[in-house]
CSV table of C-alpha atoms and ligand atoms in Angstrom, one decimal:
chain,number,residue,atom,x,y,z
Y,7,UNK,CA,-34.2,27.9,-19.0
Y,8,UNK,CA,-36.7,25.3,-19.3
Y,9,UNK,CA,-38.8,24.6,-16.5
Y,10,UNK,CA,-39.5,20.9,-14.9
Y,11,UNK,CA,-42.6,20.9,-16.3
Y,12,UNK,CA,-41.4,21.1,-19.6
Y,13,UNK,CA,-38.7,18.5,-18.8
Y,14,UNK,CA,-41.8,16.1,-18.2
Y,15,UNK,CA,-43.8,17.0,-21.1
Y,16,UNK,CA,-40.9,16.3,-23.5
Y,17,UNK,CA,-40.1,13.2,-22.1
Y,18,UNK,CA,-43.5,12.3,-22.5
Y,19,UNK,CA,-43.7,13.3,-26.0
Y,20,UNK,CA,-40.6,11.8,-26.5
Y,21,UNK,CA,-42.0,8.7,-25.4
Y,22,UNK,CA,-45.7,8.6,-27.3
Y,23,UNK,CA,-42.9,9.2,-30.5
Y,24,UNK,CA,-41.4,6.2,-29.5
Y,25,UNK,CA,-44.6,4.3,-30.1
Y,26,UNK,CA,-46.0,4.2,-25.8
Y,27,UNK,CA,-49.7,4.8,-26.1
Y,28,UNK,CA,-50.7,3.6,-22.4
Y,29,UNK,CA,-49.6,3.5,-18.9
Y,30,UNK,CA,-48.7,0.2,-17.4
Y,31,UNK,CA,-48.3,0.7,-13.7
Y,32,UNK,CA,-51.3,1.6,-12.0
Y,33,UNK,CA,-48.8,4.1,-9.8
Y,34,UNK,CA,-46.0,5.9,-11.1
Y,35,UNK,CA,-42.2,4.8,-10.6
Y,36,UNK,CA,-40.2,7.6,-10.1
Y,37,UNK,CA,-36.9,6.1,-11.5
Y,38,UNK,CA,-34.9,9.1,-10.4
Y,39,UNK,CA,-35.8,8.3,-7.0
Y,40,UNK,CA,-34.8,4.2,-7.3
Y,41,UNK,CA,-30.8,4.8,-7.2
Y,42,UNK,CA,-30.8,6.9,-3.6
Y,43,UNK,CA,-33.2,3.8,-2.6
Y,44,UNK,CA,-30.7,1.4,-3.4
Y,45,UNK,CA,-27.8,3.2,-1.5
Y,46,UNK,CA,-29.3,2.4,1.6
Y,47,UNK,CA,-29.0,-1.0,1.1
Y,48,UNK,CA,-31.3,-2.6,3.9
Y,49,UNK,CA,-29.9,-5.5,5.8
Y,50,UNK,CA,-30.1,-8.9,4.1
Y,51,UNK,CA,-33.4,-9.9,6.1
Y,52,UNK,CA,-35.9,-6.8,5.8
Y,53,UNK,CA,-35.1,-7.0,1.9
Y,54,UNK,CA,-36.4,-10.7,1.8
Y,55,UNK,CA,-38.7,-9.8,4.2
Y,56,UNK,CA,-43.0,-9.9,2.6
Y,57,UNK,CA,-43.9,-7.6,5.6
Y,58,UNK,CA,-41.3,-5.6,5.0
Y,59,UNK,CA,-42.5,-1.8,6.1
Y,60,UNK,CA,-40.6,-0.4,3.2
Y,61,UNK,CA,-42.9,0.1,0.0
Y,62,UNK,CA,-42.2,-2.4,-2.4
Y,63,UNK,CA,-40.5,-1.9,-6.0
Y,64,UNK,CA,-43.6,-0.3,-7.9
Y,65,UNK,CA,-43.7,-2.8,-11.0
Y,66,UNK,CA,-47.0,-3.5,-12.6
Y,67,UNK,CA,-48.6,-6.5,-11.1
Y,68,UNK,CA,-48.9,-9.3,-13.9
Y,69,UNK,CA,-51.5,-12.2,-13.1
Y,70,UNK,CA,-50.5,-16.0,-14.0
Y,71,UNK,CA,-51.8,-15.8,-17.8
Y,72,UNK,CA,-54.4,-18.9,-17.8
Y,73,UNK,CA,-53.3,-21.2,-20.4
Y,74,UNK,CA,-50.1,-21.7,-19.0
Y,75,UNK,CA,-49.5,-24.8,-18.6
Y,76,UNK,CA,-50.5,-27.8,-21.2
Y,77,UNK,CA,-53.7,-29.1,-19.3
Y,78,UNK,CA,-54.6,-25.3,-19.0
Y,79,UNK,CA,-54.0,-24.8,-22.7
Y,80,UNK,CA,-56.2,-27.8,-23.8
Y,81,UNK,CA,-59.2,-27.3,-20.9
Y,82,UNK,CA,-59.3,-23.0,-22.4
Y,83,UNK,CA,-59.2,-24.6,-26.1
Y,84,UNK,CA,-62.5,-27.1,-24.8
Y,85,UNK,CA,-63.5,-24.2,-23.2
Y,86,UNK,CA,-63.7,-22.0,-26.1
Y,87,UNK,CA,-65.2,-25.0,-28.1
Y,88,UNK,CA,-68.0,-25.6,-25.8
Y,89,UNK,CA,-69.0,-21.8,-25.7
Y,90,UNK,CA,-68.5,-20.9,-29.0
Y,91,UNK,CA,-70.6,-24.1,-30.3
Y,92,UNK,CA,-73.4,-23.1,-28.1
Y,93,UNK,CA,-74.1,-19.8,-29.2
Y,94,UNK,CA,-77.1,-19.4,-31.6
Y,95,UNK,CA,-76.5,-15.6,-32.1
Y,96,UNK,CA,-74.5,-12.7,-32.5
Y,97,UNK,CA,-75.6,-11.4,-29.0
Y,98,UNK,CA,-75.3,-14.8,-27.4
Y,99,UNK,CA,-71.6,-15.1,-29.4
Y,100,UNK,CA,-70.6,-11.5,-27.9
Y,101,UNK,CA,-71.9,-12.7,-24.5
Y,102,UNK,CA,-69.8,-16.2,-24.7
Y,103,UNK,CA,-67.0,-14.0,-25.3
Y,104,UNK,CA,-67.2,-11.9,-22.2
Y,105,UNK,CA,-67.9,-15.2,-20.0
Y,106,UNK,CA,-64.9,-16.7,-21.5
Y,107,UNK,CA,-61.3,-16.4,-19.2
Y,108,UNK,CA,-59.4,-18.7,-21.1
Y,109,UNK,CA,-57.4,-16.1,-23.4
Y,110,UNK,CA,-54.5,-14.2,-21.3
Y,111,UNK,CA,-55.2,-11.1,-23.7
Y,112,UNK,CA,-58.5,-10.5,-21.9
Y,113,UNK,CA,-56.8,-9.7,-18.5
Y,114,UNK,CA,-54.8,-6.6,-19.8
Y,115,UNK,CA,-57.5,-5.0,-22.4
Y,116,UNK,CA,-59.4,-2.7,-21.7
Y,117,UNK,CA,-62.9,-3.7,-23.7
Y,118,UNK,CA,-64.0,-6.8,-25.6
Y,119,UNK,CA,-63.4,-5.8,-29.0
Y,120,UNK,CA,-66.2,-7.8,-30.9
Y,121,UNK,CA,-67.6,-6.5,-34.6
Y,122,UNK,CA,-68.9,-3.6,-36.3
Y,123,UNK,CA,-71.3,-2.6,-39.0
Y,124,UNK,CA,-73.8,-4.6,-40.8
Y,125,UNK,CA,-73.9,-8.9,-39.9
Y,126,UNK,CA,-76.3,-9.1,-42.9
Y,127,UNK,CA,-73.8,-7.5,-45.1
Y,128,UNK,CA,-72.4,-9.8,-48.4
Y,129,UNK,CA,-68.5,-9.0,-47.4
Y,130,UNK,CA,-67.2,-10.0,-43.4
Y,131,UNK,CA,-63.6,-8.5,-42.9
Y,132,UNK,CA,-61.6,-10.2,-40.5
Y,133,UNK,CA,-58.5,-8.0,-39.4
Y,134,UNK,CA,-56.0,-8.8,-36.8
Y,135,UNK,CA,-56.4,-7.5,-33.7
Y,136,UNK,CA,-57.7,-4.1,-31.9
Y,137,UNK,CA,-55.5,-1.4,-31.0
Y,138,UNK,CA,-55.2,1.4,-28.2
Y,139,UNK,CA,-58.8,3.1,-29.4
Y,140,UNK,CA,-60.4,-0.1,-30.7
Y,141,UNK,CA,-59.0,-1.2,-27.0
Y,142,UNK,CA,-60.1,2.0,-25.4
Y,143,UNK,CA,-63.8,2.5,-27.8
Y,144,UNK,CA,-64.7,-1.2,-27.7
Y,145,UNK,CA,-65.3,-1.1,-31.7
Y,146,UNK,CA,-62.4,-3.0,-34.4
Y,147,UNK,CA,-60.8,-0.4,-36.9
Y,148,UNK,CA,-61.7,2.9,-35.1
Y,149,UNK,CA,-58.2,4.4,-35.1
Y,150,UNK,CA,-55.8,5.3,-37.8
Y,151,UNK,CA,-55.9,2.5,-39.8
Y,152,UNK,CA,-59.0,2.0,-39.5
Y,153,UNK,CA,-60.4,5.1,-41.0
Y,154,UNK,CA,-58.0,3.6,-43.8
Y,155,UNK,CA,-59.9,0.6,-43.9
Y,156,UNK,CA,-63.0,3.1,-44.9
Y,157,UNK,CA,-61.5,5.1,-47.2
Y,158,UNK,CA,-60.4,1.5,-48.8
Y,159,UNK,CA,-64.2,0.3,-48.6
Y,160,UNK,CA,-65.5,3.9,-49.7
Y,161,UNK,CA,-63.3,3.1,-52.9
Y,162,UNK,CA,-65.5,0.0,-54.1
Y,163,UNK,CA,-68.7,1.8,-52.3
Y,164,UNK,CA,-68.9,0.5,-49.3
Y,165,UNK,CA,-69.3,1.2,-46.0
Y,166,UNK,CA,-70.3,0.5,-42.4
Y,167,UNK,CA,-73.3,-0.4,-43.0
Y,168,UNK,CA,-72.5,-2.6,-46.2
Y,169,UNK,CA,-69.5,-4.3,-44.9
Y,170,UNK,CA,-69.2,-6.6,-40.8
Y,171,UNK,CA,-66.2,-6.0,-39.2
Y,172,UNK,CA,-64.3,-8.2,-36.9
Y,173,UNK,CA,-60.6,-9.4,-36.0
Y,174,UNK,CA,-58.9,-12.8,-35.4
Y,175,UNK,CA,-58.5,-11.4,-31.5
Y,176,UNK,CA,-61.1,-10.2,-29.4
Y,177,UNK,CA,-58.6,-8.4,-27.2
Y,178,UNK,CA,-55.7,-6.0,-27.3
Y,179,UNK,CA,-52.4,-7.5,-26.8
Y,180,UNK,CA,-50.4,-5.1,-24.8
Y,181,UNK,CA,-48.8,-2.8,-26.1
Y,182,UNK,CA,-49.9,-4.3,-29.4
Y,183,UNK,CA,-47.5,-7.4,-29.4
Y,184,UNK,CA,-47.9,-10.2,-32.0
Y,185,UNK,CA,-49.7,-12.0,-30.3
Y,186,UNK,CA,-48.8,-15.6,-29.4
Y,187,UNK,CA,-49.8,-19.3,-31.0
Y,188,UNK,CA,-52.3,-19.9,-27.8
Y,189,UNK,CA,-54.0,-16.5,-27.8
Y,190,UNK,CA,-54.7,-17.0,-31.6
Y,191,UNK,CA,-55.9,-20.7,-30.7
Y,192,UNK,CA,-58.1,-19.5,-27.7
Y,193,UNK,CA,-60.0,-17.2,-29.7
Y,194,UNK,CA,-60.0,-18.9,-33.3
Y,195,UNK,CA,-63.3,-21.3,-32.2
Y,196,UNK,CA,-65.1,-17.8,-32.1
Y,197,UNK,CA,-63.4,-16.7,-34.9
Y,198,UNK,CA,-65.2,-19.6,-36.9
Y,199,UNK,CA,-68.5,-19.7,-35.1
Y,200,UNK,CA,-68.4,-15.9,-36.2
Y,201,UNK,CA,-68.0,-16.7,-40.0
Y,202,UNK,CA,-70.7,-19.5,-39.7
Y,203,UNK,CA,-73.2,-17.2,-38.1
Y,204,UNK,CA,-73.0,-13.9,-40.3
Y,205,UNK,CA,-72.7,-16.6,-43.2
Y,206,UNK,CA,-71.1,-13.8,-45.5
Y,207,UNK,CA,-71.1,-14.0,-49.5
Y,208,UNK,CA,-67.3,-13.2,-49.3
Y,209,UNK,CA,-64.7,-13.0,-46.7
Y,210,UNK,CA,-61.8,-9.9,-46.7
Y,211,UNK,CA,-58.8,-11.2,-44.7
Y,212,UNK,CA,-56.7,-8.0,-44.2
Y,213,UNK,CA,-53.3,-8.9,-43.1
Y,214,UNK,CA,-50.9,-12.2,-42.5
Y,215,UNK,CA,-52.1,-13.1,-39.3
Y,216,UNK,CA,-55.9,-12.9,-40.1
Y,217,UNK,CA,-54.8,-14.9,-43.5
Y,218,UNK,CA,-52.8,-16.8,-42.2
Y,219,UNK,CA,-54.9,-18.1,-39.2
Y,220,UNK,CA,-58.1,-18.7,-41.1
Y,221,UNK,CA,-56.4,-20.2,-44.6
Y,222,UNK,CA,-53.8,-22.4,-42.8
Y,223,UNK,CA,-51.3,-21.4,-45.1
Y,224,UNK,CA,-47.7,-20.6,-43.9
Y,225,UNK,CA,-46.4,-17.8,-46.9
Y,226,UNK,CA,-46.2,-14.3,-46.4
Y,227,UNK,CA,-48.8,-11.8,-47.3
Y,228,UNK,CA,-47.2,-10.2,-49.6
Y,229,UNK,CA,-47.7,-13.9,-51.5
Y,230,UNK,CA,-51.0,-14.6,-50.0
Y,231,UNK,CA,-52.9,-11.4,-51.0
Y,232,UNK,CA,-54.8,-10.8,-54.2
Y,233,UNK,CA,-55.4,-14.8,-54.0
Y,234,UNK,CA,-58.6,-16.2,-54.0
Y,235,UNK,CA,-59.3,-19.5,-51.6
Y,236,UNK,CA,-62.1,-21.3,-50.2
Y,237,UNK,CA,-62.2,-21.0,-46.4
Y,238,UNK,CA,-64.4,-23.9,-44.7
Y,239,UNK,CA,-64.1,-25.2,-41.5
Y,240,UNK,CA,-65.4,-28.5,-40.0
Y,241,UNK,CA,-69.7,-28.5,-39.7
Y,242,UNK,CA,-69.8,-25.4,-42.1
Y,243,UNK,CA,-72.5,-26.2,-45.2
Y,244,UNK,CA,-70.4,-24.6,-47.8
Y,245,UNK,CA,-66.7,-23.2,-48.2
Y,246,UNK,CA,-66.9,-19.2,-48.3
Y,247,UNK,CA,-64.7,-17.4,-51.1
Y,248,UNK,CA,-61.8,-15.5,-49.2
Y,249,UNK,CA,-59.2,-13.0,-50.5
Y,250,UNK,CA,-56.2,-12.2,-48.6
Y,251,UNK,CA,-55.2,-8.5,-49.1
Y,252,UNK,CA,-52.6,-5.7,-47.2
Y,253,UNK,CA,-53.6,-4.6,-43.7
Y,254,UNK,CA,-53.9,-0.7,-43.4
Y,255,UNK,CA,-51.7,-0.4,-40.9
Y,256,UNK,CA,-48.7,-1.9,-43.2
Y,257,UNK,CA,-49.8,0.3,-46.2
Y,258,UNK,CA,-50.0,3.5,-43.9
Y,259,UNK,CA,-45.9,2.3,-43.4
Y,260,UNK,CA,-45.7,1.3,-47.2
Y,261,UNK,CA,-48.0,3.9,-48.8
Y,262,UNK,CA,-46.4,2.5,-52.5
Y,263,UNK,CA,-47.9,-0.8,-51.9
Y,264,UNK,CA,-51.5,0.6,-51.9
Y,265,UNK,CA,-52.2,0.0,-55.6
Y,266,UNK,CA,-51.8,-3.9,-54.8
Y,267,UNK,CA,-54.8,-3.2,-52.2
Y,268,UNK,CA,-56.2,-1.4,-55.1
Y,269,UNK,CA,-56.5,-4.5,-56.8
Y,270,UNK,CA,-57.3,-6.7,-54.1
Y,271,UNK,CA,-60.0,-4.1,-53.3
Y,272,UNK,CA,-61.1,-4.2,-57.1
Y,273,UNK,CA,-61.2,-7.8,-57.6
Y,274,UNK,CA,-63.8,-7.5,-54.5
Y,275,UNK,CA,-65.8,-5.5,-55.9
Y,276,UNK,CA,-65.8,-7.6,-59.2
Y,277,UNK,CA,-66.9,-10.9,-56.8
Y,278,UNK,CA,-69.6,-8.6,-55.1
Y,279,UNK,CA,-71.2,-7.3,-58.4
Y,280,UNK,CA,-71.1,-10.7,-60.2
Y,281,UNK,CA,-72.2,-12.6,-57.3
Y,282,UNK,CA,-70.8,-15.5,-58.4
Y,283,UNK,CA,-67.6,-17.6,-56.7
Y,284,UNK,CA,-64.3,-16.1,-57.7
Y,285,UNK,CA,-62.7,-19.1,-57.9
Y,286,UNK,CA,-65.2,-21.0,-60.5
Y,287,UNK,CA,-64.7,-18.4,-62.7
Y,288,UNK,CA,-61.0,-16.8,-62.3
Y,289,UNK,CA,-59.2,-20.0,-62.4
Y,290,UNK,CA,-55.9,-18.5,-63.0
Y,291,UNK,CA,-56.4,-16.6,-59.9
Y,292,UNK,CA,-56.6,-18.8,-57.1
Y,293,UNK,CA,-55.0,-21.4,-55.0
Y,294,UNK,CA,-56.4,-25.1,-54.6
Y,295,UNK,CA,-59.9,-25.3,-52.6
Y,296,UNK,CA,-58.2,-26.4,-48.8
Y,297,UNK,CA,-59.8,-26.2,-45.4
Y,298,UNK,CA,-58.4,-24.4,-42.5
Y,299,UNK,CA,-55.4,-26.3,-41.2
Y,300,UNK,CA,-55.6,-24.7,-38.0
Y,301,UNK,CA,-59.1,-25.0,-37.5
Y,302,UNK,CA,-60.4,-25.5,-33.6
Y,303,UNK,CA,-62.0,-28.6,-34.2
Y,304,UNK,CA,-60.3,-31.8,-32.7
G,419,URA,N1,-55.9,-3.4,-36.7
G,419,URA,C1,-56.7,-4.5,-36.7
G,419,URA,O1,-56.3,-5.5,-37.3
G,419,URA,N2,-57.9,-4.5,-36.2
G,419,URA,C2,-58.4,-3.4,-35.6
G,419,URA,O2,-59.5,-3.5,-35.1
G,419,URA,C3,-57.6,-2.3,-35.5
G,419,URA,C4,-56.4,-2.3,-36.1
């Protein structure tokens, strides 16, 4: 007969199948307990009561998100403006970032999830957003996908120390969510002072939100990728070449759509070995030069 401990363990592998990778509640619920709890209905009073002796439902305790209202919104936005303008530096960037409360996703990650490998590299890839062991390691594209992301780079011969590595986020969103319009927003003026500081030859935007965001289009991936464009955003000196491709996460789901990443990857390489701008010399290949729609800037 299987024990209670094995009763636990396959309900907890039952849920890490079903895609939990982290525990919420800082103490644990016992749901079995909650019905008896509720048959002794306490009178009318005590249950309103705040003092109430009785232990309190043990939800997770969620703070107000900052941001929430419109005047918060706009003051994190001027927020993230002001300290993004301000930094000189990678270091100073990364320390903006850790002074800055204005994005809810900070309040529920673990670690700042800032940028790997080489800023003086020719190619900046700018993914979407960390999860659990980017969250847990404080480094983007640690976990499955991410050692995708290197196999991907190994391909064309790079590596960590020939290739930056960021996202559009700096934080986890829990449980890895999409995240939401304002948490894009509130990190998007780092996002840019990122790109202007590393100043890369060529920008790798893996996945529809990272392409999306920075290229201000609205189309799917699956149309954006394996398109050159020019990304530029107000105060830059000169538009960077950017190719949209598949994140690794989507091709570890769609394995069969890895030869279009092949190409994406290929036509990469091509822009890195010619040095020259993809889209003065592949004009079949590209959309129309056009700035960042959604750029920060008022
Ligand atoms: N997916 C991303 O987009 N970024 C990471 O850092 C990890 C997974």
């Amino acid at each position: 007969m299987p024990s209670e401990r094995d009763g636990t363990l396959a309900t907890l592998q039952w849920l890490i199948d079903a895609g939990a990778d982290e525990a919420i509640g800082e103490t644990p619920v016992d749901r079995l307990a909650a019905p008896a709890a509720r048959r002794a209905e306490p009178p009318p009073a005590e249950k309103a009561s705040p003092g109430s002796a009785r232990a309190p439902a043990p939800h997770p305790v969620v703070k107000p998100a900052p941001g929430a209202s419109l005047a918060s919104t706009e003051a994190a936005l001027s927020s993230a403006r002001d300290l993004a303008r301000a930094a000189g530096n990678l270091e100073e960037l990364k320390a903006a970032l850790d002074a800055f409360e204005g994005c809810a996703l900070k309040q529920h990650a673990m670690n700042l999830v800032f940028a790997d490998g080489n800023p003086k590299a020719r190619v900046m890839v700018i993914g979407e957003g960390p999860g659990a062991e980017e969250d847990r390691r404080g480094l983007p594209f640690v976990g499955v996908s991410g050692r995708l992301l290197d196999r991907m780079l190994a391909g064309i011969g790079l590596d960590r120390t020939s290739a930056y590595i960021t996202n559009v986020l700096f934080w986890r969103p829990p449980g890895n969510r999409t995240p939401t319009g304002t948490e894009i927003a509130a990190c998007l003026p780092f996002v840019e002072r990122h790109i202007e500081l590393v100043d890369p030859q060529v920008l790798l935007l893996a996945g529809g939100i990272s392409a999306k965001t920075l290229l201000g289009r609205s189309e799917g991936i699956l149309k954006l990728r394996g398109h050159w464009a020019h990304y530029q955003h107000a105060g830059m000196a000169r538009p960077i070449p950017a190719l949209a491709s598949l994140h690794p996460a989507y091709l570890l789901r769609q394995p069969a759509q890895k030869r279009l990443a092949w190409r994406d990857f290929l036509a990469l390489k091509e822009a890195l070995d010619s040095g020259r701008d993809p889209l003065l010399c592949a004009p079949a290949n590209r959309y129309a030069t056009f700035q960042s729609l959604t750029r920060s800037s008022p």
